PDB file of C-alpha atoms in Angstrom:
ATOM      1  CA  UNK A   1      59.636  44.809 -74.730  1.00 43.00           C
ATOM      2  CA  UNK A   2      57.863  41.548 -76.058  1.00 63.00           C
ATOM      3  CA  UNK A   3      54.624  40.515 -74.608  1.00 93.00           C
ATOM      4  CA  UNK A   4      54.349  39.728 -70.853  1.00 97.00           C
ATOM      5  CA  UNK A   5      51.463  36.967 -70.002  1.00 97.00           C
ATOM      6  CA  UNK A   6      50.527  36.334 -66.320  1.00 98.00           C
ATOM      7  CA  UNK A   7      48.588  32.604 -65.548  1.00 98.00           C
ATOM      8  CA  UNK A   8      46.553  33.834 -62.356  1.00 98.00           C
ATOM      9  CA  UNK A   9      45.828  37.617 -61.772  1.00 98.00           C
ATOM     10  CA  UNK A  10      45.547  37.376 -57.309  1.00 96.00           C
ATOM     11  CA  UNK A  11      47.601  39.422 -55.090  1.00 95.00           C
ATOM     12  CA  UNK A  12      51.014  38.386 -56.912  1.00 97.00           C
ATOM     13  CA  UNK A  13      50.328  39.353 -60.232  1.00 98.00           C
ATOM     14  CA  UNK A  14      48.719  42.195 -59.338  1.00 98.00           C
ATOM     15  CA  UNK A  15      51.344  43.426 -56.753  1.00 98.00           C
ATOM     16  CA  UNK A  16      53.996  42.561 -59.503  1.00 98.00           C
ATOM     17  CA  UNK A  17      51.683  44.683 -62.497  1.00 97.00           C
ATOM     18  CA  UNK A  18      51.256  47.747 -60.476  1.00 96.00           C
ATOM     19  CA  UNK A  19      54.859  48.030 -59.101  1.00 96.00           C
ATOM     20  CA  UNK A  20      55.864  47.594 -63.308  1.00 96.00           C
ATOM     21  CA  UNK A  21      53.686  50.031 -64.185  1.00 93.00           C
ATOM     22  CA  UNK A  22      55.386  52.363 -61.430  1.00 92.00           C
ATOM     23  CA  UNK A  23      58.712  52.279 -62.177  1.00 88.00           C
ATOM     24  CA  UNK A  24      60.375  54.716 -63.942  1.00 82.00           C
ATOM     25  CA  UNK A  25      62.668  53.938 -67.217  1.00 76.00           C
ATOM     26  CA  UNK A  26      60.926  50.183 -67.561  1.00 80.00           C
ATOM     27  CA  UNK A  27      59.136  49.999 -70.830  1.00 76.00           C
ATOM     28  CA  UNK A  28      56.532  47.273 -70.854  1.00 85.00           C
ATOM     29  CA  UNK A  29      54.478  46.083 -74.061  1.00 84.00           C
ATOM     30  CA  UNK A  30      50.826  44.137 -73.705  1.00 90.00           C
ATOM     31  CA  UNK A  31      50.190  42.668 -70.629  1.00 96.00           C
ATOM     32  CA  UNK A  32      47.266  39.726 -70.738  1.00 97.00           C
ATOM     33  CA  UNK A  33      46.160  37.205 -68.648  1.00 97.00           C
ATOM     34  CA  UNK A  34      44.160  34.416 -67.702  1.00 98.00           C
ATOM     35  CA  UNK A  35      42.785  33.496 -64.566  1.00 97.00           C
ATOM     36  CA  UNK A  36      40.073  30.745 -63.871  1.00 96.00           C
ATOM     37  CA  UNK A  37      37.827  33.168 -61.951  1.00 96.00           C
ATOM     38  CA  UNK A  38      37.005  34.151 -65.542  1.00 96.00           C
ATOM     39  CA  UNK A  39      34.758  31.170 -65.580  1.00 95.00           C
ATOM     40  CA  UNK A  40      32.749  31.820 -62.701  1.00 96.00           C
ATOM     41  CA  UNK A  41      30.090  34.541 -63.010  1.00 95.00           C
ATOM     42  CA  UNK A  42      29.778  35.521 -59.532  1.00 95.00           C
ATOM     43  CA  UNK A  43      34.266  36.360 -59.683  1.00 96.00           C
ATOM     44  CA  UNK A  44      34.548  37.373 -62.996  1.00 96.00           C
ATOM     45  CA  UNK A  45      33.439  41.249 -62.699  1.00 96.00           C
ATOM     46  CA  UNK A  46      36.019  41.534 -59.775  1.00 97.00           C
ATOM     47  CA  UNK A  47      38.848  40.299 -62.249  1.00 97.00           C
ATOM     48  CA  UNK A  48      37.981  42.027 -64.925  1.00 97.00           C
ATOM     49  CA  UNK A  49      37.550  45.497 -62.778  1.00 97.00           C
ATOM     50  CA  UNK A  50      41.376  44.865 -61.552  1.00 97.00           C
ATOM     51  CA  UNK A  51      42.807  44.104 -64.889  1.00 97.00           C
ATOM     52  CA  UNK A  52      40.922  47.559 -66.355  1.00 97.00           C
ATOM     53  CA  UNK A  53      42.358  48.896 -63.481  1.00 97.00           C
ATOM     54  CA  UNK A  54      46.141  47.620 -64.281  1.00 96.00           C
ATOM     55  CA  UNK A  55      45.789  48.212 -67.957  1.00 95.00           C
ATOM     56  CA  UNK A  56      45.874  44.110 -68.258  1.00 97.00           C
ATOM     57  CA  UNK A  57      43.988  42.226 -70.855  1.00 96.00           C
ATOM     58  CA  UNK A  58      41.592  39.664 -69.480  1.00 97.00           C
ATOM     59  CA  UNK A  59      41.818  36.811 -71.651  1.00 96.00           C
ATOM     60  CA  UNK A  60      38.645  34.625 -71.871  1.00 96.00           C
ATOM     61  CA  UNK A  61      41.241  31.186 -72.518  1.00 96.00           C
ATOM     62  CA  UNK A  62      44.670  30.433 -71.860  1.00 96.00           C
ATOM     63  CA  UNK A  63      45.116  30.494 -75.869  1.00 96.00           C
ATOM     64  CA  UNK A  64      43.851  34.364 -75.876  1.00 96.00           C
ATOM     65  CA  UNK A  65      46.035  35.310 -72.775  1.00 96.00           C
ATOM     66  CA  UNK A  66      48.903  33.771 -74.143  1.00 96.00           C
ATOM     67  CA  UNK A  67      49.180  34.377 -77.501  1.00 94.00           C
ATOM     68  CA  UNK A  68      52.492  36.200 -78.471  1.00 93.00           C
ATOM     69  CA  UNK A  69      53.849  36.370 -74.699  1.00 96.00           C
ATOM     70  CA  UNK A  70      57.468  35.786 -74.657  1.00 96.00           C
ATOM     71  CA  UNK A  71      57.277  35.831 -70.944  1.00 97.00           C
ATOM     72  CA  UNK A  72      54.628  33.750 -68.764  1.00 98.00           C
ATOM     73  CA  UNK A  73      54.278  34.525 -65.095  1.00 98.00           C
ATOM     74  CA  UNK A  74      52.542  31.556 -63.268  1.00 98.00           C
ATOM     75  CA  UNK A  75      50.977  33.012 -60.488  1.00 98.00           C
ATOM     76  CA  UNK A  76      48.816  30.624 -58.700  1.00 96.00           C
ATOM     77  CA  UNK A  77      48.121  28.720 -55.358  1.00 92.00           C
ATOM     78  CA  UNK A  78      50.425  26.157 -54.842  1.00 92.00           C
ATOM     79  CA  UNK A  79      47.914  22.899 -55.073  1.00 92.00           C
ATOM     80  CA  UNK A  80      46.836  24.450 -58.403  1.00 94.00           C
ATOM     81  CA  UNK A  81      49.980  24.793 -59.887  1.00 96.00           C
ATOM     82  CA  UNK A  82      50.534  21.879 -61.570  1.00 96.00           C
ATOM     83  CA  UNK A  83      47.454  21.683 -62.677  1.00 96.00           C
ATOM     84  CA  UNK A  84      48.357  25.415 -64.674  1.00 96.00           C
ATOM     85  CA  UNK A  85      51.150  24.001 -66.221  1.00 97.00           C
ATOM     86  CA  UNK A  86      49.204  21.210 -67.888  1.00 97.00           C
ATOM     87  CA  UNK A  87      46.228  23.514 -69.077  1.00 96.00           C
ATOM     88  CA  UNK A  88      48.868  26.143 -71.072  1.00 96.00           C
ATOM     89  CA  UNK A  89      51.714  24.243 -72.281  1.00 96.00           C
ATOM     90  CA  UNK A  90      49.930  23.504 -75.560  1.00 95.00           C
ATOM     91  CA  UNK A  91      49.444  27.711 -76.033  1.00 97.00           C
ATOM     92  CA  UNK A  92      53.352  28.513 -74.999  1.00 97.00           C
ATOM     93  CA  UNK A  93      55.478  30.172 -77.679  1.00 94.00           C
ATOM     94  CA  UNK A  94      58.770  28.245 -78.700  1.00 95.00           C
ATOM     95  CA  UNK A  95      61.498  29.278 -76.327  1.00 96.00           C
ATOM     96  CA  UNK A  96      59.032  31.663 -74.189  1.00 97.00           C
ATOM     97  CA  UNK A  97      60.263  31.957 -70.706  1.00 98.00           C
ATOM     98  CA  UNK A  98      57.838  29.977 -68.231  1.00 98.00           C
ATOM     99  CA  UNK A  99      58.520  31.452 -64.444  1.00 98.00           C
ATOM    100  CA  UNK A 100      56.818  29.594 -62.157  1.00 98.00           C
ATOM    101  CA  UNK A 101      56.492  31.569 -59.051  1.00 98.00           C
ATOM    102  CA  UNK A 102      54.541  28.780 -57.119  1.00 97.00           C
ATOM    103  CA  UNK A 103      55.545  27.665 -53.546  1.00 96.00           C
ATOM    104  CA  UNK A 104      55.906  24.358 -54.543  1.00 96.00           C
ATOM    105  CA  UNK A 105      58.190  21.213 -53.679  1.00 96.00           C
ATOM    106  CA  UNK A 106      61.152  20.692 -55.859  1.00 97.00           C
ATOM    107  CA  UNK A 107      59.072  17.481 -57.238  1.00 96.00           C
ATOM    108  CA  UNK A 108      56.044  19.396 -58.228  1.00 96.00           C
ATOM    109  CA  UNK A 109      58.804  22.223 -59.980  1.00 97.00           C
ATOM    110  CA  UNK A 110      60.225  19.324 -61.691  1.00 97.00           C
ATOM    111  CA  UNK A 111      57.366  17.715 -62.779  1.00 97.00           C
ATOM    112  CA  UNK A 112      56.091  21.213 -64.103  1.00 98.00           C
ATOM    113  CA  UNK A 113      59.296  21.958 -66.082  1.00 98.00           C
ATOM    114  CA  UNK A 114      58.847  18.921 -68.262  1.00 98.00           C
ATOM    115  CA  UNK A 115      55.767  19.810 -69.349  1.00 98.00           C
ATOM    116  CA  UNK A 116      57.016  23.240 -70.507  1.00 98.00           C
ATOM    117  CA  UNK A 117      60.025  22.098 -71.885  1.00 97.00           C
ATOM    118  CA  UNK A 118      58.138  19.607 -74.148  1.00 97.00           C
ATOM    119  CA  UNK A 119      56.455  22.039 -75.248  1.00 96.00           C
ATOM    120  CA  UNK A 120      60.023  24.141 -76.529  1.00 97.00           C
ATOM    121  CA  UNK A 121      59.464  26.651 -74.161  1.00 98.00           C
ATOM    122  CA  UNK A 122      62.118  27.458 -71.492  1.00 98.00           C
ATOM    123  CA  UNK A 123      61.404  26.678 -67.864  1.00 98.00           C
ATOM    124  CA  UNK A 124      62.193  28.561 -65.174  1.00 98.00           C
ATOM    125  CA  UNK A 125      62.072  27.627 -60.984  1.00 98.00           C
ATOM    126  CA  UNK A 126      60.983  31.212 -59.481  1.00 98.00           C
ATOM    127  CA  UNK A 127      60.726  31.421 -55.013  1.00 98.00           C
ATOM    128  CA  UNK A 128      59.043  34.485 -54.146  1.00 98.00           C
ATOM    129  CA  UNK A 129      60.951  34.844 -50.635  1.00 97.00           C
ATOM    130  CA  UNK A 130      58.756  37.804 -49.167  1.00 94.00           C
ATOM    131  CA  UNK A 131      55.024  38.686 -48.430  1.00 93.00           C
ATOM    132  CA  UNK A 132      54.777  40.320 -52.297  1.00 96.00           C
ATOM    133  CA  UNK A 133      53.538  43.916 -49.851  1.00 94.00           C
ATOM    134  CA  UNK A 134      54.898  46.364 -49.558  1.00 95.00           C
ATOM    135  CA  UNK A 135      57.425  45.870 -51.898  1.00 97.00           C
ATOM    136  CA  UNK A 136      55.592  44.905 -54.968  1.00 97.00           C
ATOM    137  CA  UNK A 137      57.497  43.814 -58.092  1.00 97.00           C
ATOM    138  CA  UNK A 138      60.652  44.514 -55.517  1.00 97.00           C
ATOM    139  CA  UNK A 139      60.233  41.085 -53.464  1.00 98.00           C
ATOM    140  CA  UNK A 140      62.858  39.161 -53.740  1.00 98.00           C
ATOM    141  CA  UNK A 141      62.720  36.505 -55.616  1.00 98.00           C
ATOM    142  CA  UNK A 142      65.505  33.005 -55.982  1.00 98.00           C
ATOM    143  CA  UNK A 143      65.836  31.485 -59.619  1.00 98.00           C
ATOM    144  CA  UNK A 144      67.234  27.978 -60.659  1.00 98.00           C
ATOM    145  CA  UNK A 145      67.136  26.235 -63.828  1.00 98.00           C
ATOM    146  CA  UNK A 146      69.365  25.985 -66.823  1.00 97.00           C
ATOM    147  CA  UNK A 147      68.247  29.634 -68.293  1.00 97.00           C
ATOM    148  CA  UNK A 148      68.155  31.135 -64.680  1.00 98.00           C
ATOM    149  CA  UNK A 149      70.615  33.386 -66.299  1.00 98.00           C
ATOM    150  CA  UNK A 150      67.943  35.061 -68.914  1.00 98.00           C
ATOM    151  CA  UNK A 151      65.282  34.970 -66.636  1.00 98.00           C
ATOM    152  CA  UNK A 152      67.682  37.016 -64.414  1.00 98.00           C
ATOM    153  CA  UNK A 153      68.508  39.553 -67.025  1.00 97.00           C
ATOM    154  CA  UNK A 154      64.630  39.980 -68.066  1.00 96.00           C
ATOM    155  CA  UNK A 155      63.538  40.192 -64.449  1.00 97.00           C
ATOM    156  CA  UNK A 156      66.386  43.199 -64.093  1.00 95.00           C
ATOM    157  CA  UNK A 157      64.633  45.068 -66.752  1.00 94.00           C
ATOM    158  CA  UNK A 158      61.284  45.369 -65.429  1.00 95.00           C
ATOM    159  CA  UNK A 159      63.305  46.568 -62.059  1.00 94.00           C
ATOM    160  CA  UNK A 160      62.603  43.833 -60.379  1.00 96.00           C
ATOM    161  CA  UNK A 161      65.034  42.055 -57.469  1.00 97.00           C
ATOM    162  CA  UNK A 162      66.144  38.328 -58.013  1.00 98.00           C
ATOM    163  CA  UNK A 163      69.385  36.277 -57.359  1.00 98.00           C
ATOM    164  CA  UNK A 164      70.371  33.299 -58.980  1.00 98.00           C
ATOM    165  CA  UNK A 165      70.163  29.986 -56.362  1.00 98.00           C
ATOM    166  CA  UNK A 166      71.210  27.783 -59.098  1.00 97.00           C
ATOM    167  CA  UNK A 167      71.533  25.915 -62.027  1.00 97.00           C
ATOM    168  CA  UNK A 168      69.120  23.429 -61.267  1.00 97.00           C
ATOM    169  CA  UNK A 169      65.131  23.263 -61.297  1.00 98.00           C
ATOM    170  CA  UNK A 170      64.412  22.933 -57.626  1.00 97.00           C
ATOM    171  CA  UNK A 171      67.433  24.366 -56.148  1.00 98.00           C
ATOM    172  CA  UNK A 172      65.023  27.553 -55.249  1.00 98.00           C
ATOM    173  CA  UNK A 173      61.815  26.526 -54.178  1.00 98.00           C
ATOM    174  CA  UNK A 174      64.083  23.314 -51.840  1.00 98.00           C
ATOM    175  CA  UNK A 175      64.971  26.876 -50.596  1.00 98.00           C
ATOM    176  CA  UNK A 176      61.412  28.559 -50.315  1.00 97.00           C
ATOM    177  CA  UNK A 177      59.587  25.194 -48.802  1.00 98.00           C
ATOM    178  CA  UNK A 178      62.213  24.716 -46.069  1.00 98.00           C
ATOM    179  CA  UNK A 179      62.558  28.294 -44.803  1.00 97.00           C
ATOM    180  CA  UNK A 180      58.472  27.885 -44.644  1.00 97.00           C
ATOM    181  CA  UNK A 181      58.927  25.113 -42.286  1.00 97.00           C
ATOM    182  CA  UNK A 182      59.895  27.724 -39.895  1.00 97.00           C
ATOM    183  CA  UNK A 183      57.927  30.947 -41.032  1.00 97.00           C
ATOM    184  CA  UNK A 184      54.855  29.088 -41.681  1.00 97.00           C
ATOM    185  CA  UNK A 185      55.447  27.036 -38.672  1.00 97.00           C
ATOM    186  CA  UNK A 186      55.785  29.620 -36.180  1.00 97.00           C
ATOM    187  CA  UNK A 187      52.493  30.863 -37.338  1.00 98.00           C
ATOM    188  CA  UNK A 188      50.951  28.113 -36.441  1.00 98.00           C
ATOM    189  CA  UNK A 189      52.257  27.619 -33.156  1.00 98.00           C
ATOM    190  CA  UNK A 190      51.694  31.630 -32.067  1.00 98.00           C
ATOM    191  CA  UNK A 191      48.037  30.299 -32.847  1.00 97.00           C
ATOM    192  CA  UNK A 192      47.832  27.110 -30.811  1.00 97.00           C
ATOM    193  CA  UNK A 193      49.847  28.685 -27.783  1.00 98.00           C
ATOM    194  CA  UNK A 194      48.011  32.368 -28.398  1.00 98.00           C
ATOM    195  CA  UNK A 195      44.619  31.297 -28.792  1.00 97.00           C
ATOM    196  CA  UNK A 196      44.885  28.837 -25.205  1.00 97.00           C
ATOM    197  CA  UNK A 197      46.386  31.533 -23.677  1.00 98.00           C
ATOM    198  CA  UNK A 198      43.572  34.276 -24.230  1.00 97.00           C
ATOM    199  CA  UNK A 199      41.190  31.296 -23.555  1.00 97.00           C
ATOM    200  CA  UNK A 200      42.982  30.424 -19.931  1.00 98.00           C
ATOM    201  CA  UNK A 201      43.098  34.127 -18.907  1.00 97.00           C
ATOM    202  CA  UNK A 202      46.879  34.429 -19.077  1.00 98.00           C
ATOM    203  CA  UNK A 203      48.052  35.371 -22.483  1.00 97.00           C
ATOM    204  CA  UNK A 204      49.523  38.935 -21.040  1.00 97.00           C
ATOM    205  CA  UNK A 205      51.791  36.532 -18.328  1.00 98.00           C
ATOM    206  CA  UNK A 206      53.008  34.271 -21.836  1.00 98.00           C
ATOM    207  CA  UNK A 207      53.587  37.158 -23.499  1.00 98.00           C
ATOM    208  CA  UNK A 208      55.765  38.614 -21.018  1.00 98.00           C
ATOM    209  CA  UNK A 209      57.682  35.425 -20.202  1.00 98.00           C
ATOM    210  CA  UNK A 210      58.371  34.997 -24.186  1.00 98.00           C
ATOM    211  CA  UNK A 211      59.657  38.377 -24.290  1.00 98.00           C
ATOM    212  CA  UNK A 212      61.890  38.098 -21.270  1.00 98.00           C
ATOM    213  CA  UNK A 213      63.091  34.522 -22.738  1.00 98.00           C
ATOM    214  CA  UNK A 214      63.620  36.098 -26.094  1.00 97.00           C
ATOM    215  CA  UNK A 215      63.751  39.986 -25.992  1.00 97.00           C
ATOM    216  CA  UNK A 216      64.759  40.336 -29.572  1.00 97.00           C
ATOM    217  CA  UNK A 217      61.592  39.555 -30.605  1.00 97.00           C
ATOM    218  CA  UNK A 218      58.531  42.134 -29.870  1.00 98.00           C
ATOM    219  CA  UNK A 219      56.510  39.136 -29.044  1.00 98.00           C
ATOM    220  CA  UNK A 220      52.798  40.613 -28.829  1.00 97.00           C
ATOM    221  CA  UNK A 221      53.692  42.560 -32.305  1.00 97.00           C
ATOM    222  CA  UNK A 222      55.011  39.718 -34.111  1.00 97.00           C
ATOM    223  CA  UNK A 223      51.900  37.404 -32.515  1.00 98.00           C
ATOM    224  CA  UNK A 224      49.138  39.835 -33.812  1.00 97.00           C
ATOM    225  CA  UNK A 225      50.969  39.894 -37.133  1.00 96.00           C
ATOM    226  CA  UNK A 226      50.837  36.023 -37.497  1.00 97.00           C
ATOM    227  CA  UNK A 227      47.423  35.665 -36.330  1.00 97.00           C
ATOM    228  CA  UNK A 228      46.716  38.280 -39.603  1.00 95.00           C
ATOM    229  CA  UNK A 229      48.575  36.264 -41.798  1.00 95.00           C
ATOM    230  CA  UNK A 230      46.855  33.038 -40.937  1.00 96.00           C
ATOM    231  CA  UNK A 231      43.286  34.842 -41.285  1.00 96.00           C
ATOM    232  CA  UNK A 232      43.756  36.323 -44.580  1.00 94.00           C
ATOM    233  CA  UNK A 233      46.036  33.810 -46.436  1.00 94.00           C
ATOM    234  CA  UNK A 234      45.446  30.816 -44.589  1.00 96.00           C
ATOM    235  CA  UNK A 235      43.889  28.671 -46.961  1.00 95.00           C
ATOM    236  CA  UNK A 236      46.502  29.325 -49.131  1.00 94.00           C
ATOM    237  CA  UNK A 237      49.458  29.367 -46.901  1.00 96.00           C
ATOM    238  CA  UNK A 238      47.914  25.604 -46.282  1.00 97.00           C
ATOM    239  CA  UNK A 239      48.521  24.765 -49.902  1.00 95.00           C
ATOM    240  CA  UNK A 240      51.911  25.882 -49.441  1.00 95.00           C
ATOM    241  CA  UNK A 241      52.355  23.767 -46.321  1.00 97.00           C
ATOM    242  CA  UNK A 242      51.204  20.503 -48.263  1.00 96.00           C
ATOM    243  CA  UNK A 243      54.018  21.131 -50.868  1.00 96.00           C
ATOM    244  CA  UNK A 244      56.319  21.606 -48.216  1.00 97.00           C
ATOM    245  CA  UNK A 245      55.027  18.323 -46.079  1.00 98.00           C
ATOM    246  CA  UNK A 246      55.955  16.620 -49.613  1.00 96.00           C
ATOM    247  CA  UNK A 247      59.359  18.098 -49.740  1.00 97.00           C
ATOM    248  CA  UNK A 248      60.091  17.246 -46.456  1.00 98.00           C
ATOM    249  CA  UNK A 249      59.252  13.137 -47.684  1.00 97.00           C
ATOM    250  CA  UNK A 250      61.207  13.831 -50.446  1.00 95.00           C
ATOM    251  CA  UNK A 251      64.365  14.342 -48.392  1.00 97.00           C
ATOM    252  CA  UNK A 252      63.228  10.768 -46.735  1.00 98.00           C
ATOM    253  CA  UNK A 253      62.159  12.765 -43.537  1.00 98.00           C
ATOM    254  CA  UNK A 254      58.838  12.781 -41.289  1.00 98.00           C
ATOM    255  CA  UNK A 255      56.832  16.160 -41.958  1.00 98.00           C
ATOM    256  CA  UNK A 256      54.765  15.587 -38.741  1.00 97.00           C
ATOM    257  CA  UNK A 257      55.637  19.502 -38.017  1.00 97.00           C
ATOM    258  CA  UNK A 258      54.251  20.881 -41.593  1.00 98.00           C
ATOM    259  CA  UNK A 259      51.683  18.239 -41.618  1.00 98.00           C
ATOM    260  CA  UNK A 260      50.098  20.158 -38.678  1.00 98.00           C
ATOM    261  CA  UNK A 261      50.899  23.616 -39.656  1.00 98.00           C
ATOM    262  CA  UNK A 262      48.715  22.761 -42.715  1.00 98.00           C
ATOM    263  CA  UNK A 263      46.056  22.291 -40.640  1.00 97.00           C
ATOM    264  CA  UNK A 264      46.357  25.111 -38.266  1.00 97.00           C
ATOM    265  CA  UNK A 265      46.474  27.172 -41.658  1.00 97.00           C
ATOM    266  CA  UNK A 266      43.325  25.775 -43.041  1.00 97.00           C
ATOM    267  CA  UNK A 267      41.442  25.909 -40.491  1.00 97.00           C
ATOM    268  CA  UNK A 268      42.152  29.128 -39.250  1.00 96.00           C
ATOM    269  CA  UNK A 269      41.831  30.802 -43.448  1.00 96.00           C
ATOM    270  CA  UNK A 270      38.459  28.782 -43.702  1.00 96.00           C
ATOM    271  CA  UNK A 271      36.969  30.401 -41.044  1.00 95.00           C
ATOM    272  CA  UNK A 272      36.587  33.545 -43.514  1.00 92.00           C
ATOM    273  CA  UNK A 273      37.151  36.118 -41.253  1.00 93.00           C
ATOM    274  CA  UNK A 274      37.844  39.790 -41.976  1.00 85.00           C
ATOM    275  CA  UNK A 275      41.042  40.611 -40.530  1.00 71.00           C
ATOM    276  CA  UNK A 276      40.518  42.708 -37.638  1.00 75.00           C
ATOM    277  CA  UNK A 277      42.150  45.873 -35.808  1.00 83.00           C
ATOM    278  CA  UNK A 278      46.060  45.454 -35.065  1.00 84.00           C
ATOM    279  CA  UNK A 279      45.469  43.632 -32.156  1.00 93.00           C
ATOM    280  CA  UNK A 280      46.575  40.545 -30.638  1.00 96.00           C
ATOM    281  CA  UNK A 281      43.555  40.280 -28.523  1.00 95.00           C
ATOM    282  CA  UNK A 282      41.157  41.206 -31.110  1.00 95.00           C
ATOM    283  CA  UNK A 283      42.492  38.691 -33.516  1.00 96.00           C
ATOM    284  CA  UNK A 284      42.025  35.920 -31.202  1.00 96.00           C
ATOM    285  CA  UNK A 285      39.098  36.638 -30.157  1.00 95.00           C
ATOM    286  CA  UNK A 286      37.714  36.952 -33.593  1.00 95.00           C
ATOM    287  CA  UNK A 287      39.127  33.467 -33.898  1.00 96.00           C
ATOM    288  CA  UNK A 288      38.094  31.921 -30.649  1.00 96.00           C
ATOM    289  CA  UNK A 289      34.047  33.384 -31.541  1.00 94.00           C
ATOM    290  CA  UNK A 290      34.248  30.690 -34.050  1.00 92.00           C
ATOM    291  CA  UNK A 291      33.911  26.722 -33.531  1.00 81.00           C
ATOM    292  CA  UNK A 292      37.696  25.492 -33.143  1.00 85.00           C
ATOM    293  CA  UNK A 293      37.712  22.010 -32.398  1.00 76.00           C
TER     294      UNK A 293
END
């Protein structure tokens, strides 16, 4: 198999190298990338230790990293991904696949693919529709574009799990960024209505009125998993909020809802917290220690 290149090496790439490298009957050639964290000293040891660790080359420049990849993974947060698709079009092979796996509006995806395709390589929109654990290089993922198709067929042979949303570049992150109004939404309201709750005193009394409302749902469960999300990928769940708040004006409709989800996110994934024990009440109050205003 021809070279695979990955722009970013965080959770995603690495969830998506490991799971490669464990499945049986999938022969990969050189993996590479770059990530920016190569350019700061106090990151770079940590990169380099996990692409050692994944048999990955750590490229020192987009040009090293990329060089002979007929396959480019760009894995990065979603405010930055833009920017990654400006920094490496110049290094792409003619007709090398470009996935972009960023949770992104259909805007920012179109405004990407341009760049890429200017470049003669082949652009490809890529919505990574699950938390990338447990499953690994198993998440399923949407793809639109023109050459959704051969992206299809070359995702299939690493054993990974993709559909075709359509032909067009947008048609699967419009996908992504509005089923995130709701995920990524009801995160942020299981902290505003959580977090007052443990605060008044009567979070047990909530909890048992939202499970008697809704008993479908195992409401404490589902609350101390949200909390987790929002305290170890806030920040960039937040980025992903902003991209959805823009696809939201896009469709010529208020994002007052995402707008403030964003900022629930943020604040929550700034406040650099280590995720604590599975507990509701331990999560909140790991939260509510800090200044929340």
């Amino acid at each position: 198999m021809s070279a695979i290149a990955t722009i970013g090496f965080g959770e995603a790439a690495q969830a998506f190298v490991s799971g490669w490298r464990s499945e049986d009957g999938v022969s990969l050639g050189q993996i590479s990338t770059f990530d920016i964290k190569v350019e700061t000293p106090s990151l770079r040891d940590n990169l380099r230790r996990a692409c050692s660790d994944l048999d990955v080359t750590c490229g020192e420049s987009p040009r090293q990293a990329l060089a002979g990849a007929a396959t480019v993974f760009s894995l990065v947060t979603a405010d930055r991904a833009l920017e990654a698709a400006t920094n490496v079009t110049e290094f792409l092979g003619r007709d090398a696949l470009y996935l972009d796996c960023n949770s992104c509006s259909p805007a920012t995806k179109a405004a990407a693919a341009r760049l890429v395709e200017a470049a003669g390589a082949v652009y490809v929109d890529v919505a990574v529709m699950s938390p990338v654990h447990p499953a690994r290089h198993r998440t399923p993922l949407l793809l639109s574009g023109s050459e959704a198709k051969r992206a299809h067929n070359m995702l299939l042979s690493l054993g990974m799990k993709a559909e075709i949303a359509g032909d067009e570049v947008g048609q699967a992150s419009s996908i992504k960024m509005l089923r995130s109004v709701m995920i990524k939404g009801l995160e942020a309201l299981t902290a505003e209505c959580m977090l007052a709750a443990r605060r008044a005193g009567v979070e047990k009394a909530v909890l048992a009125s939202l499970q008697a409302s809704d008993p479908g749902i195992d409401w404490t469960a589902r609350a101390a998993y949200n909390l987790e999300r929002m305290i170890v990928h806030g920040r960039r769940r937040a980025a992903e909020m902003q991209e959805v708040a823009a696809t939201l004006r896009e469709l010529g409709l208020p994002d007052r809802m995402a707008a403030a989800a964003a900022d629930w996110q943020r604040q929550i994934g700034e406040l650099g917290i280590t995720a604590p024990e599975n507990s509701l009440e331990a999560r909140a109050d790991a939260i509510l220690e800090r200044n929340l205003t």
